[in-house]
Each structure stands twice: as C-alpha cells, then as structure tokens.
C-alpha cells in the first residue's frame, strides 16, 4: 500500500521536472537586444539595428550634440550612453562611436562641452546633464530605459567619465578612453569600468593615468584595463575596431546585462599586435 501511495507523488515530480525551463533560458537577461553576437558582429562597422540621428541645441547643462538611436523599438527600450570629447575638441572627435554603438542597440549622445577648455570634472557633470536630457526631455526619451545608462569620454572627457561614476554610482557602465585627470585615486568608483589606454600616449601616459586609475578602483564590482598596442593618444578619435569591439562588449554586458558578450571579455584577451596588455576581474557571469 505504501508503494502504491508513492506513485502519484513520483508522477507529479516527474511532470514538474519536464515542465521546468532550462537554467540557461531562465537566466537570460530581459534586456538582450539583437541576435547572438559573434566576433564578426562586434567587429563590424555597423550592427543589426538601423539608426537615425537628431541634433541637440539650446539645452542647459552641456553644449548640445547629436543623438544616434535605433529606429525600431520592436525589441523594447534601450540603454543610453553619453560620450564627451577631450580638451579643445568637439563632438566630431568621438562622432564615429555614435552610429557604431547605436546600431548595436543603444541610444547614444555625443556632446559638445560648454567650452572646449572645460576640465574633466566639468565634463563629468555635462555627461550626466546629457543623460538627464536624454531620459527626461529629448525626442527619443520613450525609447530609453532610464535605469540603464553609461558614460564614455576621450582624454579629459575620459577623466570626466571617471568623475561621473563617483557623482552617480547608479550608472551601469563607464569607458574612459585614453583618460586624463589630475586625481589618481578612484577607490570610490562603484560602477563597472573599462579603461582603454594607449601604449605610446605622450599626452596621458598610461603609467601616470590609465594604469593608476585602474589599479585604484578597488570598489568597482567589475573593471578592465585594455592597452592598445603601439597607439597614441588620438587612437580612440577615429574608427578603431579594437576600441569598438571591447566597448560594445562592455556596454552590452553591463548596461544590458547580456552575458552573451562575456565570451569577448572573459577569459581576458591575450596580448597581440592590437593589444599590448589586458587586465580584468574575470569572470563576470
């Protein structure tokens, strides 16, 4: 009798096991956008999303700029990224990143600063002002998930992106490009941050900027340091496949929580003709 009584319970357990979804499917991020990535897709000049642009002027908090955004919202809303140029530069120096990132599934704004002579901390505040504009009053605000935001910047703009992580720890990702800042200790940064330095940079030498910045980020939940092989300070200001590949992967992984991109970040890429050095807190997932 006891054996017979067990049969219904065993059948119920078996049915539950069959009905349970695979662990991999249950863990998929609801923010995944676009098809499964490949090396070719993250290195491509354009991603799977068609994009459009909008010009920004007459705003407070930053000097205007250009918004690049996916034209379709069939897959849902997108994370957003603000990008600052460096000292004496305008948005044209980082413009190549706009369509490159937007076509991978982000709303991107490349900004002009209030003055081309603005220092890093001012640029950090302007990056945050640009994100606030995007999410509250821009024409594309309904396309954006305001909880999934990131910052990037070149040179003093890169230093500004570091300052933005301290000012707004709710950011999901930061990517300083050949960053310059007089502050060397960023131990209060709690935002996943990838620093991209350049081996032959004489304006912001990695030994006194990118490397100590990376080393000091002891509170960052995830961090990475990529040093471009035989590259100078201006390397991130024109189309660069290495910069794009790892920037896309970092933003996808931490703004979209898309673990499909971990394959490009962990294990850490080996030194090559393109990469002098790569350090990271792998594994991420």
Coordinates of C-alpha atoms in Angstrom, one line a residue:
X1 CA 0.0 0.0 0.0
X2 CA 2.8 2.4 0.9
X3 CA 4.4 1.7 -2.5
X4 CA 1.2 2.5 -4.4
X5 CA 0.8 5.7 -2.5
X6 CA 4.2 6.9 -3.7
X7 CA 3.3 6.5 -7.4
X8 CA 1.1 9.7 -7.7
X9 CA 3.8 11.8 -5.9
X10 CA 6.5 10.4 -8.2
X11 CA 4.5 11.2 -11.3
X12 CA 3.9 14.7 -10.1
X13 CA 7.7 15.2 -9.5
X14 CA 8.5 13.9 -13.0
X15 CA 6.0 16.2 -14.6
X16 CA 7.4 19.2 -12.8
X17 CA 10.9 18.3 -13.9
X18 CA 9.8 18.1 -17.6
X19 CA 7.9 21.4 -17.3
X20 CA 10.8 23.4 -15.7
X21 CA 12.6 25.7 -18.2
X22 CA 16.3 25.1 -18.8
X23 CA 18.5 27.1 -16.4
X24 CA 20.2 28.9 -19.3
X25 CA 16.9 30.2 -20.6
X26 CA 15.7 31.2 -17.1
X27 CA 18.9 33.3 -16.6
X28 CA 18.7 35.2 -19.9
X29 CA 18.6 39.0 -19.5
X30 CA 15.3 40.7 -20.4
X31 CA 17.5 43.5 -21.8
X32 CA 19.2 41.4 -24.5
X33 CA 18.9 43.3 -27.8
X34 CA 19.8 41.9 -31.2
X35 CA 20.9 38.4 -32.3
X36 CA 23.5 36.3 -30.6
X37 CA 26.9 38.0 -31.1
X38 CA 29.9 36.7 -33.0
X39 CA 33.4 38.0 -33.4
X40 CA 32.3 39.3 -36.9
X41 CA 29.3 41.1 -35.5
X42 CA 31.1 43.0 -32.7
X43 CA 33.9 44.0 -35.1
X44 CA 31.6 45.1 -37.9
X45 CA 31.3 48.7 -38.9
X46 CA 27.6 48.5 -38.2
X47 CA 25.4 46.3 -36.1
X48 CA 21.9 44.8 -36.7
X49 CA 19.9 47.9 -35.9
X50 CA 19.0 50.7 -38.5
X51 CA 19.7 54.1 -36.9
X52 CA 18.7 57.7 -37.2
X53 CA 20.1 61.0 -35.8
X54 CA 18.7 64.0 -34.1
X55 CA 20.6 67.3 -33.5
X56 CA 20.6 68.8 -30.0
X57 CA 20.9 72.5 -29.4
X58 CA 19.6 75.2 -26.9
X59 CA 19.9 72.9 -23.9
X60 CA 21.2 73.7 -20.4
X61 CA 24.0 71.8 -18.7
X62 CA 26.1 70.9 -21.8
X63 CA 26.8 72.3 -25.2
X64 CA 24.4 70.4 -27.3
X65 CA 25.4 67.4 -29.5
X66 CA 24.0 64.6 -31.7
X67 CA 21.7 61.7 -30.7
X68 CA 22.1 58.4 -32.5
X69 CA 19.3 55.9 -31.9
X70 CA 17.8 52.6 -33.3
X71 CA 14.8 53.3 -35.4
X72 CA 12.8 50.3 -34.2
X73 CA 11.6 49.6 -30.7
X74 CA 10.2 46.2 -31.6
X75 CA 12.5 44.5 -29.1
X76 CA 11.8 47.1 -26.3
X77 CA 13.6 50.1 -24.9
X78 CA 17.4 50.6 -25.0
X79 CA 20.1 51.6 -22.6
X80 CA 21.7 55.0 -23.3
X81 CA 25.3 56.3 -23.4
X82 CA 26.7 59.8 -23.3
X83 CA 30.2 60.5 -24.8
X84 CA 32.4 63.5 -24.2
X85 CA 35.3 64.8 -26.3
X86 CA 38.6 65.8 -24.9
X87 CA 40.4 69.2 -24.2
X88 CA 39.9 71.7 -27.1
X89 CA 38.0 69.1 -29.1
X90 CA 34.3 69.0 -30.2
X91 CA 31.9 66.1 -30.6
X92 CA 33.4 65.4 -34.1
X93 CA 36.3 63.7 -32.4
X94 CA 34.1 61.0 -30.9
X95 CA 31.3 61.0 -33.6
X96 CA 32.4 57.7 -35.1
X97 CA 31.2 56.0 -31.9
X98 CA 27.6 57.3 -32.3
X99 CA 26.4 55.1 -35.2
X100 CA 28.7 52.3 -34.3
X101 CA 27.2 51.9 -30.8
X102 CA 23.6 52.8 -31.8
X103 CA 23.5 50.2 -34.5
X104 CA 24.3 47.6 -31.8
X105 CA 21.2 48.6 -29.7
X106 CA 21.9 51.8 -27.7
X107 CA 20.7 55.4 -27.7
X108 CA 23.9 57.4 -27.9
X109 CA 24.6 61.1 -27.5
X110 CA 28.0 62.7 -28.4
X111 CA 28.2 66.0 -26.8
X112 CA 29.9 69.4 -27.2
X113 CA 31.0 70.8 -24.0
X114 CA 30.1 74.3 -22.8
X115 CA 33.7 75.3 -23.5
X116 CA 36.3 73.4 -25.4
X117 CA 38.6 74.3 -22.4
X118 CA 36.4 72.6 -19.8
X119 CA 38.3 70.5 -17.3
X120 CA 37.5 66.8 -16.5
X121 CA 35.1 67.4 -13.6
X122 CA 33.1 69.8 -15.6
X123 CA 32.9 67.3 -18.4
X124 CA 31.7 64.7 -16.0
X125 CA 28.8 66.9 -14.9
X126 CA 28.0 67.7 -18.5
X127 CA 27.9 63.9 -19.3
X128 CA 25.3 63.5 -16.6
X129 CA 23.3 66.5 -17.8
X130 CA 23.2 64.9 -21.2
X131 CA 21.9 61.7 -19.8
X132 CA 19.3 63.6 -17.9
X133 CA 18.3 65.4 -21.1
X134 CA 18.0 62.1 -23.0
X135 CA 15.8 60.5 -20.4
X136 CA 13.5 63.4 -19.5
X137 CA 13.0 65.8 -22.4
X138 CA 14.6 64.5 -25.6
X139 CA 12.6 63.4 -28.6
X140 CA 13.8 59.8 -28.0
X141 CA 13.1 59.6 -24.3
X142 CA 10.4 56.9 -24.7
X143 CA 13.0 54.7 -26.4
X144 CA 15.3 54.7 -23.3
X145 CA 15.3 52.7 -20.1
X146 CA 16.4 55.4 -17.7
X147 CA 17.8 52.7 -15.3
X148 CA 20.4 51.5 -17.8
X149 CA 22.8 54.3 -18.5
X150 CA 26.6 54.7 -19.2
X151 CA 29.3 57.2 -19.9
X152 CA 32.3 57.4 -22.2
X153 CA 34.8 60.0 -23.0
X154 CA 38.2 60.7 -24.5
X155 CA 41.2 62.3 -22.7
X156 CA 39.7 65.0 -20.3
X157 CA 36.3 63.6 -21.4
X158 CA 37.6 60.2 -20.2
X159 CA 38.6 61.8 -16.9
X160 CA 35.1 63.3 -16.9
X161 CA 33.6 59.9 -17.3
X162 CA 35.5 58.7 -14.2
X163 CA 34.2 61.7 -12.2
X164 CA 30.7 60.9 -13.4
X165 CA 30.9 57.4 -11.9
X166 CA 31.6 58.9 -8.5
X167 CA 28.9 61.5 -8.8
X168 CA 26.3 59.0 -9.9
X169 CA 27.1 55.4 -8.8
X170 CA 23.8 54.2 -10.3
X171 CA 25.4 54.3 -13.7
X172 CA 25.7 50.8 -15.2
X173 CA 29.0 51.2 -17.1
X174 CA 31.8 53.6 -17.9
X175 CA 34.5 53.5 -20.6
X176 CA 37.3 56.2 -20.2
X177 CA 39.3 56.4 -23.5
X178 CA 42.9 57.5 -23.0
X179 CA 41.7 59.3 -19.9
X180 CA 43.4 62.3 -18.4
X181 CA 42.8 63.5 -14.8
X182 CA 44.9 65.0 -12.0
X183 CA 43.1 62.8 -9.5
X184 CA 44.8 59.4 -9.4
X185 CA 42.7 57.6 -6.7
X186 CA 39.3 56.3 -7.8
X187 CA 38.7 53.9 -5.0
X188 CA 35.2 55.3 -4.5
X189 CA 34.1 54.2 -8.0
X190 CA 31.4 51.6 -7.8
X191 CA 30.5 51.4 -11.5
X192 CA 31.7 48.6 -13.8
X193 CA 34.5 50.4 -15.7
X194 CA 36.7 49.6 -18.6
X195 CA 39.7 51.8 -19.1
X196 CA 41.2 51.9 -22.6
X197 CA 44.7 53.3 -22.7
X198 CA 47.3 53.7 -25.5
X199 CA 50.8 52.3 -25.2
X200 CA 52.5 55.3 -26.9
X201 CA 50.3 58.0 -25.4
X202 CA 52.5 61.0 -24.5
X203 CA 49.6 63.3 -23.6
X204 CA 48.1 61.0 -20.9
X205 CA 50.8 58.4 -20.4
X206 CA 49.4 55.1 -19.2
X207 CA 52.0 54.9 -16.4
X208 CA 50.6 58.1 -14.8
X209 CA 47.0 58.0 -15.9
X210 CA 45.2 54.8 -17.1
X211 CA 47.2 52.3 -15.1
X212 CA 47.0 54.0 -11.7
X213 CA 43.3 54.8 -12.4
X214 CA 42.6 51.1 -13.0
X215 CA 44.7 49.9 -10.0
X216 CA 43.0 52.3 -7.6
X217 CA 39.4 51.2 -8.4
X218 CA 39.3 48.8 -5.5
X219 CA 35.5 49.2 -5.0
X220 CA 34.4 48.7 -8.6
X221 CA 32.3 45.5 -8.9
X222 CA 34.0 44.8 -12.3
X223 CA 36.8 46.5 -14.0
X224 CA 39.1 46.0 -17.0
X225 CA 42.2 47.7 -18.5
X226 CA 42.9 47.4 -22.2
X227 CA 46.1 48.9 -23.5
X228 CA 46.2 49.5 -27.3
X229 CA 49.5 48.2 -28.8
X230 CA 51.7 50.9 -30.3
X231 CA 48.9 53.5 -30.3
X232 CA 48.9 57.2 -29.4
X233 CA 46.6 59.5 -27.5
X234 CA 44.3 60.1 -30.5
X235 CA 43.7 56.4 -31.3
X236 CA 40.1 56.4 -30.0
X237 CA 39.2 59.5 -32.0
X238 CA 38.8 57.7 -35.3
X239 CA 37.2 54.4 -36.3
X240 CA 39.1 51.7 -34.3
X241 CA 37.9 48.1 -34.4
X242 CA 39.6 47.1 -31.1
X243 CA 38.1 50.1 -29.3
X244 CA 34.7 49.3 -30.8
X245 CA 34.7 45.6 -30.1
X246 CA 35.5 45.8 -26.4
X247 CA 33.4 48.9 -25.8
X248 CA 30.4 47.2 -27.4
X249 CA 31.0 44.1 -25.3
X250 CA 31.4 46.0 -22.1
X251 CA 28.3 48.1 -22.6
X252 CA 26.3 45.1 -23.6
X253 CA 27.5 43.1 -20.7
X254 CA 26.8 45.7 -18.0
X255 CA 24.1 48.1 -19.4
X256 CA 22.1 45.2 -20.9
X257 CA 23.3 42.5 -18.5
X258 CA 23.8 40.4 -21.6
X259 CA 26.1 37.6 -20.7
X260 CA 26.3 36.5 -24.3
X261 CA 29.1 39.1 -24.6
X262 CA 31.2 37.6 -21.8
X263 CA 32.9 35.5 -24.4
X264 CA 34.8 38.6 -25.7
X265 CA 35.8 39.7 -22.2
X266 CA 36.5 36.6 -20.1
X267 CA 38.9 35.0 -20.2
X268 CA 40.9 38.1 -20.8
X269 CA 42.2 38.6 -24.4
X270 CA 45.9 37.7 -24.8
X271 CA 48.5 40.3 -25.9
X272 CA 48.6 40.6 -29.7
X273 CA 49.5 43.1 -32.5
X274 CA 46.5 45.1 -31.4
X275 CA 46.5 44.7 -27.6
X276 CA 49.6 45.4 -25.5
X277 CA 48.0 44.3 -22.3
X278 CA 44.6 43.4 -20.8
X279 CA 43.8 43.1 -17.2
X280 CA 40.3 42.3 -15.8
X281 CA 38.4 40.9 -12.8
X282 CA 37.1 37.9 -14.7
X283 CA 34.8 36.0 -14.6
X284 CA 31.9 38.4 -14.8
X285 CA 29.0 36.0 -15.0

